[in-house]
Tab-separated table of C-alpha atoms in Angstrom:
chain	number	residue	atom	x	y	z
A	28	UNK	CA	-228.597	83.489	-154.707
A	29	UNK	CA	-231.106	85.415	-152.550
A	30	UNK	CA	-231.351	89.181	-152.919
A	31	UNK	CA	-229.917	91.610	-150.383
A	32	UNK	CA	-233.400	92.355	-149.013
A	33	UNK	CA	-233.996	88.692	-148.223
A	34	UNK	CA	-230.588	88.388	-146.546
A	35	UNK	CA	-231.247	91.540	-144.494
A	36	UNK	CA	-234.605	90.242	-143.302
A	37	UNK	CA	-233.140	86.818	-142.505
A	38	UNK	CA	-230.341	88.047	-140.237
A	39	UNK	CA	-230.993	86.350	-136.849
A	40	UNK	CA	-229.480	89.215	-134.798
A	41	UNK	CA	-230.567	92.863	-134.510
A	42	UNK	CA	-228.992	95.024	-137.231
A	43	UNK	CA	-229.239	98.781	-137.760
A	44	UNK	CA	-227.965	101.161	-140.457
A	45	UNK	CA	-226.766	104.559	-139.235
A	46	UNK	CA	-226.360	107.745	-141.277
A	47	UNK	CA	-223.357	110.117	-140.903
A	48	UNK	CA	-225.015	111.779	-137.882
A	49	UNK	CA	-225.580	108.408	-136.109
A	50	UNK	CA	-229.295	108.474	-136.867
A	51	UNK	CA	-231.147	105.231	-137.570
A	52	UNK	CA	-232.152	104.841	-141.216
A	53	UNK	CA	-232.984	101.113	-141.385
A	54	UNK	CA	-233.472	98.134	-139.073
A	55	UNK	CA	-234.084	94.445	-139.747
A	56	UNK	CA	-236.966	92.378	-138.229
A	57	UNK	CA	-234.717	91.046	-135.430
A	58	UNK	CA	-233.950	94.634	-134.400
A	59	UNK	CA	-237.670	95.475	-134.419
A	60	UNK	CA	-238.225	92.650	-131.937
A	61	UNK	CA	-235.256	93.645	-129.787
A	62	UNK	CA	-236.303	97.316	-129.674
A	63	UNK	CA	-240.036	96.560	-129.707
A	64	UNK	CA	-240.395	99.302	-132.346
A	65	UNK	CA	-240.869	99.485	-136.113
A	66	UNK	CA	-238.709	101.557	-138.429
A	67	UNK	CA	-241.493	104.176	-138.546
A	68	UNK	CA	-241.012	104.801	-134.847
A	69	UNK	CA	-237.213	104.845	-135.032
A	70	UNK	CA	-236.243	106.443	-138.337
A	71	UNK	CA	-234.221	109.600	-137.777
A	72	UNK	CA	-233.586	108.850	-134.083
A	73	UNK	CA	-230.051	108.893	-132.706
A	74	UNK	CA	-228.942	105.361	-131.956
A	75	UNK	CA	-227.675	106.258	-128.471
A	76	UNK	CA	-231.063	107.805	-127.648
A	77	UNK	CA	-232.746	104.474	-128.407
A	78	UNK	CA	-230.147	102.052	-127.048
A	79	UNK	CA	-228.807	102.396	-123.525
A	80	UNK	CA	-225.256	101.045	-123.866
A	81	UNK	CA	-222.745	100.682	-121.053
A	82	UNK	CA	-219.858	101.849	-123.246
A	83	UNK	CA	-218.631	105.126	-124.888
A	84	UNK	CA	-220.569	104.397	-128.077
A	85	UNK	CA	-220.218	107.852	-129.685
A	86	UNK	CA	-216.429	107.532	-129.547
A	87	UNK	CA	-216.621	104.031	-131.015
A	88	UNK	CA	-218.731	105.201	-133.973
A	89	UNK	CA	-216.332	108.081	-134.660
A	90	UNK	CA	-213.357	105.687	-134.544
A	91	UNK	CA	-214.927	103.337	-137.098
A	92	UNK	CA	-215.529	106.223	-139.491
A	93	UNK	CA	-212.017	107.558	-138.999
A	94	UNK	CA	-210.196	104.214	-139.396
A	95	UNK	CA	-212.574	102.751	-142.012
A	96	UNK	CA	-212.356	99.385	-140.252
A	97	UNK	CA	-214.735	97.263	-138.151
A	98	UNK	CA	-214.821	97.526	-134.366
A	99	UNK	CA	-215.940	94.829	-131.912
A	100	UNK	CA	-217.159	95.623	-128.383
A	101	UNK	CA	-217.759	92.544	-126.240
A	102	UNK	CA	-219.663	91.934	-123.015
A	103	UNK	CA	-221.523	95.229	-122.621
A	104	UNK	CA	-224.985	95.777	-121.171
A	105	UNK	CA	-227.521	97.009	-123.712
A	106	UNK	CA	-231.042	98.116	-122.826
A	107	UNK	CA	-233.833	100.034	-124.502
A	108	UNK	CA	-235.417	101.878	-121.591
A	109	UNK	CA	-238.391	99.527	-121.824
A	110	UNK	CA	-236.574	96.250	-121.150
A	111	UNK	CA	-233.901	95.303	-118.664
A	112	UNK	CA	-230.310	95.496	-119.975
A	113	UNK	CA	-228.876	92.294	-121.421
A	114	UNK	CA	-225.247	91.406	-122.039
A	115	UNK	CA	-224.373	91.796	-125.711
A	116	UNK	CA	-221.519	91.826	-128.183
A	117	UNK	CA	-221.523	94.805	-130.566
A	118	UNK	CA	-220.089	94.918	-134.082
A	119	UNK	CA	-219.778	98.208	-135.940
A	120	UNK	CA	-218.536	98.328	-139.543
A	121	UNK	CA	-218.463	100.850	-142.387
A	122	UNK	CA	-220.723	100.032	-145.314
A	123	UNK	CA	-218.810	99.374	-148.542
A	124	UNK	CA	-218.753	102.221	-151.066
A	125	UNK	CA	-220.171	104.619	-148.482
A	126	UNK	CA	-217.782	106.728	-146.473
A	127	UNK	CA	-220.036	107.604	-143.557
A	128	UNK	CA	-222.892	105.111	-143.166
A	129	UNK	CA	-222.367	102.321	-140.632
A	130	UNK	CA	-223.738	98.841	-139.999
A	131	UNK	CA	-224.456	98.338	-136.301
A	132	UNK	CA	-224.987	94.738	-135.099
A	133	UNK	CA	-226.196	93.764	-131.613
A	134	UNK	CA	-225.611	90.134	-130.598
A	135	UNK	CA	-227.439	89.378	-127.328
A	136	UNK	CA	-225.685	86.750	-125.249
A	137	UNK	CA	-228.847	86.178	-123.228
A	138	UNK	CA	-230.199	83.327	-125.364
A	139	UNK	CA	-227.236	80.996	-125.049
A	140	UNK	CA	-226.679	81.879	-121.401
A	141	UNK	CA	-230.319	81.534	-120.413
A	142	UNK	CA	-230.742	78.346	-122.353
A	143	UNK	CA	-227.730	76.843	-120.624
A	144	UNK	CA	-229.185	77.788	-117.249
A	145	UNK	CA	-232.574	76.393	-118.280
A	146	UNK	CA	-231.105	73.038	-119.302
A	147	UNK	CA	-228.986	72.931	-116.142
A	148	UNK	CA	-232.020	73.675	-114.003
A	149	UNK	CA	-233.981	70.984	-115.811
A	150	UNK	CA	-231.302	68.405	-114.976
A	151	UNK	CA	-231.269	69.525	-111.358
A	152	UNK	CA	-235.051	69.303	-111.184
A	153	UNK	CA	-235.091	65.774	-112.571
A	154	UNK	CA	-232.336	64.631	-110.217
A	155	UNK	CA	-234.358	65.921	-107.255
A	156	UNK	CA	-237.510	63.998	-108.187
A	157	UNK	CA	-236.381	60.658	-106.784
A	158	UNK	CA	-235.247	62.234	-103.530
A	159	UNK	CA	-238.490	64.228	-103.266
A	160	UNK	CA	-240.702	61.157	-103.667
A	161	UNK	CA	-238.661	59.107	-101.211
A	162	UNK	CA	-238.589	61.818	-98.542
A	163	UNK	CA	-242.283	62.584	-98.863
A	164	UNK	CA	-243.220	58.914	-98.416
A	165	UNK	CA	-240.797	58.188	-95.586
A	166	UNK	CA	-241.541	61.328	-93.565
A	167	UNK	CA	-245.347	61.348	-93.848
A	168	UNK	CA	-245.727	57.930	-92.181
A	169	UNK	CA	-244.011	58.793	-88.867
A	170	UNK	CA	-245.672	62.229	-88.899
A	171	UNK	CA	-249.060	60.553	-88.862
A	172	UNK	CA	-247.979	58.618	-85.761
A	173	UNK	CA	-246.665	61.763	-84.056
A	174	UNK	CA	-249.909	63.611	-84.748
A	175	UNK	CA	-252.010	60.731	-83.464
A	176	UNK	CA	-249.928	60.407	-80.302
A	177	UNK	CA	-250.193	64.130	-79.583
A	178	UNK	CA	-253.960	64.013	-79.971
A	179	UNK	CA	-254.206	61.069	-77.554
A	180	UNK	CA	-252.036	62.851	-74.989
A	181	UNK	CA	-254.200	65.964	-75.206
A	182	UNK	CA	-257.182	64.046	-73.841
A	183	UNK	CA	-255.625	63.891	-70.337
A	184	UNK	CA	-253.705	67.176	-70.147
A	185	UNK	CA	-254.369	70.500	-68.487
A	186	UNK	CA	-255.236	73.602	-70.476
A	187	UNK	CA	-251.654	74.919	-70.269
A	188	UNK	CA	-250.183	71.660	-71.517
A	189	UNK	CA	-252.747	71.472	-74.326
A	190	UNK	CA	-250.955	74.380	-76.013
A	191	UNK	CA	-247.918	72.139	-76.470
A	192	UNK	CA	-249.830	69.252	-78.030
A	193	UNK	CA	-251.760	71.679	-80.246
A	194	UNK	CA	-248.404	73.060	-81.405
A	195	UNK	CA	-247.187	69.539	-82.228
A	196	UNK	CA	-250.327	68.824	-84.266
A	197	UNK	CA	-250.223	72.199	-86.077
A	198	UNK	CA	-246.549	71.901	-86.985
A	199	UNK	CA	-246.993	68.288	-88.110
A	200	UNK	CA	-249.815	69.339	-90.427
A	201	UNK	CA	-247.671	72.173	-91.795
A	202	UNK	CA	-244.933	69.669	-92.648
A	203	UNK	CA	-247.476	67.361	-94.315
A	204	UNK	CA	-248.632	70.297	-96.451
A	205	UNK	CA	-245.028	70.908	-97.508
A	206	UNK	CA	-244.583	67.235	-98.332
A	207	UNK	CA	-247.716	67.368	-100.481
A	208	UNK	CA	-245.961	70.031	-102.558
A	209	UNK	CA	-242.879	67.835	-102.775
A	210	UNK	CA	-244.995	64.920	-104.014
A	211	UNK	CA	-246.660	67.165	-106.568
A	212	UNK	CA	-243.197	68.132	-107.809
A	213	UNK	CA	-242.197	64.485	-108.141
A	214	UNK	CA	-245.371	63.011	-109.603
A	215	UNK	CA	-246.057	65.357	-112.506
A	216	UNK	CA	-247.398	63.420	-115.493
A	217	UNK	CA	-246.012	63.990	-118.998
A	218	UNK	CA	-247.870	66.757	-120.881
A	219	UNK	CA	-250.799	65.736	-123.075
A	220	UNK	CA	-249.888	68.094	-125.917
A	221	UNK	CA	-252.656	69.582	-128.050
A	222	UNK	CA	-253.175	72.900	-129.873
A	223	UNK	CA	-253.736	75.509	-127.146
A	224	UNK	CA	-254.917	79.106	-127.379
A	225	UNK	CA	-252.363	80.617	-125.020
A	226	UNK	CA	-254.517	83.686	-124.417
A	227	UNK	CA	-257.369	81.527	-123.115
A	228	UNK	CA	-254.988	79.917	-120.616
A	229	UNK	CA	-253.584	83.304	-119.564
A	230	UNK	CA	-257.104	84.637	-119.101
A	231	UNK	CA	-257.999	81.713	-116.807
A	232	UNK	CA	-254.851	82.329	-114.770
A	233	UNK	CA	-255.505	86.074	-114.582
A	234	UNK	CA	-259.094	85.624	-113.384
A	235	UNK	CA	-258.019	83.161	-110.683
A	236	UNK	CA	-255.224	85.468	-109.542
A	237	UNK	CA	-257.253	88.663	-109.438
A	238	UNK	CA	-259.885	87.229	-107.078
A	239	UNK	CA	-257.309	85.512	-104.883
A	240	UNK	CA	-253.622	86.004	-104.173
A	241	UNK	CA	-253.221	88.969	-106.569
A	242	UNK	CA	-256.303	90.923	-105.504
A	243	UNK	CA	-254.062	93.850	-104.474
A	244	UNK	CA	-252.329	93.957	-107.875
A	245	UNK	CA	-253.214	95.524	-111.215
A	246	UNK	CA	-252.876	92.949	-114.015
A	247	UNK	CA	-252.503	94.370	-117.535
A	248	UNK	CA	-252.608	92.551	-120.873
A	249	UNK	CA	-250.378	93.245	-123.865
A	250	UNK	CA	-251.298	90.460	-126.279
A	251	UNK	CA	-250.472	89.781	-129.911
A	252	UNK	CA	-253.887	88.642	-131.198
A	253	UNK	CA	-252.350	87.019	-134.299
A	254	UNK	CA	-250.440	84.319	-132.404
A	255	UNK	CA	-250.913	80.748	-133.680
A	256	UNK	CA	-251.872	77.980	-131.214
A	257	UNK	CA	-249.191	76.734	-128.838
A	258	UNK	CA	-248.500	73.004	-128.605
A	259	UNK	CA	-248.922	71.953	-125.018
A	260	UNK	CA	-251.014	70.783	-122.092
A	261	UNK	CA	-253.431	73.565	-121.112
A	262	UNK	CA	-253.767	72.399	-117.492
A	263	UNK	CA	-250.020	72.261	-116.939
A	264	UNK	CA	-249.482	75.608	-118.659
A	265	UNK	CA	-252.198	77.067	-116.420
A	266	UNK	CA	-250.215	75.798	-113.427
A	267	UNK	CA	-247.100	77.522	-114.811
A	268	UNK	CA	-248.801	80.903	-115.241
A	269	UNK	CA	-250.511	80.696	-111.833
A	270	UNK	CA	-247.131	80.027	-110.217
A	271	UNK	CA	-245.521	82.975	-112.002
A	272	UNK	CA	-248.420	85.300	-111.163
A	273	UNK	CA	-248.273	84.208	-107.520
A	274	UNK	CA	-244.523	84.871	-107.419
A	275	UNK	CA	-245.061	88.321	-108.930
A	276	UNK	CA	-247.813	89.142	-106.438
A	277	UNK	CA	-245.785	87.915	-103.457
A	278	UNK	CA	-242.774	89.934	-104.598
A	279	UNK	CA	-244.764	93.132	-103.989
A	280	UNK	CA	-245.743	92.037	-100.488
A	281	UNK	CA	-248.816	93.871	-99.230
A	282	UNK	CA	-248.171	96.873	-101.467
A	283	UNK	CA	-250.054	97.326	-104.719
A	284	UNK	CA	-248.140	96.869	-107.927
A	285	UNK	CA	-248.506	96.071	-111.595
A	286	UNK	CA	-248.196	92.749	-113.402
A	287	UNK	CA	-248.136	92.762	-117.205
A	288	UNK	CA	-248.903	89.684	-119.288
A	289	UNK	CA	-247.273	90.094	-122.704
A	290	UNK	CA	-247.289	87.776	-125.721
A	291	UNK	CA	-245.452	88.095	-129.025
A	292	UNK	CA	-243.899	86.070	-131.832
A	293	UNK	CA	-240.134	85.714	-132.296
A	294	UNK	CA	-239.435	83.444	-135.288
A	295	UNK	CA	-235.649	83.225	-134.861
A	296	UNK	CA	-235.609	81.389	-131.521
A	297	UNK	CA	-234.599	77.718	-131.553
A	298	UNK	CA	-233.696	75.268	-128.797
A	299	UNK	CA	-231.140	72.509	-129.201
A	300	UNK	CA	-230.632	69.964	-126.449
A	301	UNK	CA	-227.865	67.427	-126.340
A	302	UNK	CA	-228.575	64.538	-128.679
A	303	UNK	CA	-231.627	66.241	-130.216
A	304	UNK	CA	-232.331	68.303	-133.307
A	305	UNK	CA	-232.949	72.016	-132.928
A	306	UNK	CA	-236.625	72.957	-132.772
A	307	UNK	CA	-238.393	76.292	-132.957
A	308	UNK	CA	-239.908	78.014	-129.917
A	309	UNK	CA	-241.307	81.196	-131.480
A	310	UNK	CA	-244.287	81.778	-129.185
A	311	UNK	CA	-243.277	84.091	-126.327
A	312	UNK	CA	-245.092	84.797	-123.060
A	313	UNK	CA	-243.735	87.300	-120.542
A	314	UNK	CA	-244.895	87.861	-116.962
A	315	UNK	CA	-243.561	91.272	-115.932
A	316	UNK	CA	-243.840	92.686	-112.408
A	317	UNK	CA	-242.878	95.988	-110.803
A	318	UNK	CA	-241.530	94.428	-107.608
A	319	UNK	CA	-238.094	94.798	-105.999
A	320	UNK	CA	-236.415	92.200	-108.214
A	321	UNK	CA	-234.636	88.936	-107.435
A	322	UNK	CA	-231.838	88.806	-104.857
A	323	UNK	CA	-228.615	88.950	-106.943
A	324	UNK	CA	-227.055	86.013	-105.096
A	325	UNK	CA	-229.750	83.559	-106.251
A	326	UNK	CA	-230.757	85.022	-109.630
A	327	UNK	CA	-228.755	82.455	-111.618
A	328	UNK	CA	-230.127	79.473	-109.652
A	329	UNK	CA	-233.735	80.579	-109.236
A	330	UNK	CA	-235.115	77.630	-111.259
A	331	UNK	CA	-233.237	74.997	-109.268
A	332	UNK	CA	-235.071	72.992	-106.586
A	333	UNK	CA	-235.083	74.346	-103.019
A	334	UNK	CA	-233.735	77.783	-104.034
A	335	UNK	CA	-236.056	80.564	-102.863
A	336	UNK	CA	-235.764	84.311	-102.467
A	337	UNK	CA	-238.681	84.418	-100.040
A	338	UNK	CA	-238.621	83.747	-96.319
A	339	UNK	CA	-240.223	80.355	-95.612
A	340	UNK	CA	-240.380	79.645	-99.350
A	341	UNK	CA	-239.975	76.019	-100.395
A	342	UNK	CA	-238.056	76.720	-103.604
A	343	UNK	CA	-240.218	74.210	-105.478
A	344	UNK	CA	-242.589	76.530	-107.363
A	345	UNK	CA	-240.154	77.785	-109.994
A	346	UNK	CA	-238.418	74.408	-110.189
A	347	UNK	CA	-241.801	72.895	-111.058
A	348	UNK	CA	-242.362	75.654	-113.653
A	349	UNK	CA	-238.960	74.896	-115.201
A	350	UNK	CA	-239.717	71.183	-115.294
A	351	UNK	CA	-243.099	71.684	-116.993
A	352	UNK	CA	-241.662	74.031	-119.626
A	353	UNK	CA	-238.801	71.627	-120.314
A	354	UNK	CA	-241.283	68.775	-120.783
A	355	UNK	CA	-243.044	71.021	-123.330
A	356	UNK	CA	-239.731	71.365	-125.220
A	357	UNK	CA	-239.673	75.056	-124.399
A	358	UNK	CA	-237.427	77.174	-122.240
A	359	UNK	CA	-237.786	79.778	-119.521
A	360	UNK	CA	-235.560	82.675	-118.573
A	361	UNK	CA	-235.605	85.651	-116.246
A	362	UNK	CA	-234.313	89.235	-116.360
A	363	UNK	CA	-234.482	91.114	-113.072
A	364	UNK	CA	-233.560	94.594	-111.926
A	365	UNK	CA	-235.175	96.562	-109.079
A	366	UNK	CA	-238.596	97.668	-110.274
A	367	UNK	CA	-238.848	95.251	-113.194
A	368	UNK	CA	-238.651	91.450	-113.266
A	369	UNK	CA	-239.472	89.601	-116.483
A	370	UNK	CA	-240.084	85.862	-116.626
A	371	UNK	CA	-240.108	84.839	-120.282
A	372	UNK	CA	-241.416	81.510	-121.572
A	373	UNK	CA	-240.743	80.330	-125.126
A	374	UNK	CA	-243.011	77.606	-126.486
A	375	UNK	CA	-243.392	75.637	-129.731
A	376	UNK	CA	-246.439	76.191	-131.895
A	377	UNK	CA	-248.779	73.379	-132.874
A	378	UNK	CA	-247.773	71.667	-136.157
A	379	UNK	CA	-250.100	72.634	-139.006
A	380	UNK	CA	-251.391	69.095	-139.569
A	381	UNK	CA	-252.345	68.818	-135.886
A	382	UNK	CA	-254.050	72.222	-136.009
A	383	UNK	CA	-256.057	71.045	-139.022
A	384	UNK	CA	-257.055	67.813	-137.298
A	385	UNK	CA	-258.104	69.786	-134.231
A	386	UNK	CA	-260.238	72.119	-136.365
A	387	UNK	CA	-261.991	69.109	-137.913
A	388	UNK	CA	-262.858	67.740	-134.476
A	389	UNK	CA	-264.344	71.053	-133.333
A	390	UNK	CA	-268.136	70.914	-133.765
């Protein structure tokens, strides 16, 4: 039978111990990840100063002490001041043989909800592939004829009429460019998975962004240098991060803003898809921007094809991102409030035997 310390460290949800004055005296590793703080930075702090909870939490704590019985609070928003609020279930219980200390459990509902949306978006993306390929092929052929005919007509037209044929040619080329994106969405090859240093890929994406579409933005890095290699296709992951950086930059419009690239390790995360065994996705990458946030009416469908929060957007960029991450056996989620949008990608790490084989091949 494992000791109490092992059980405490193994709890998959954030857990805190509170003293009689509601100060934090202990937290487990899951709580450190949720709060992004260690016990050294939290010990002695009032729990309601560190957790922003959309509920009368002081009254709830007093009631548990008075009644000496557990209390459950469901479906409340819990934030930390540094991360957007997430919907959680709270459990508060007195600790046996101690009249005033309390066990405070926070069960985020974000993982199950986000994962469900991710899997749903993946299905929608796959179902759109056949239609995308068919439309791209069928529309591009007549467009070529329309463009050619307009160019022939322009040879015998006056200057005023030339504006009309030029418009036909320009609009036809714009549609062809859109169809090229559709074909890219439909023709993505399966990932060629190898051990990947995720920070190298992020650095390539950052350098491309900063000299191009994100030149007006400040891009900051908050990396965990101890991360093991991810297991994926570096080129496809680069495409994912470029798409997310471009979205973040476009969200700010012409105004300057800040994008933060953050990496960390979360060992408790697992993904289970229908008919498959659960597998670990502990490697986390977050792309955080200071823009206005996602429109509330499309936030839940943002990864589905042809859903866009931007005028003239195709709605294929994030659908392609979702498809790539799904093919990598990972998952993607988003938290968005005005002033802070966080796209979070969870990826598997390279199996140890593959890492060892890769090290042997390195000269």
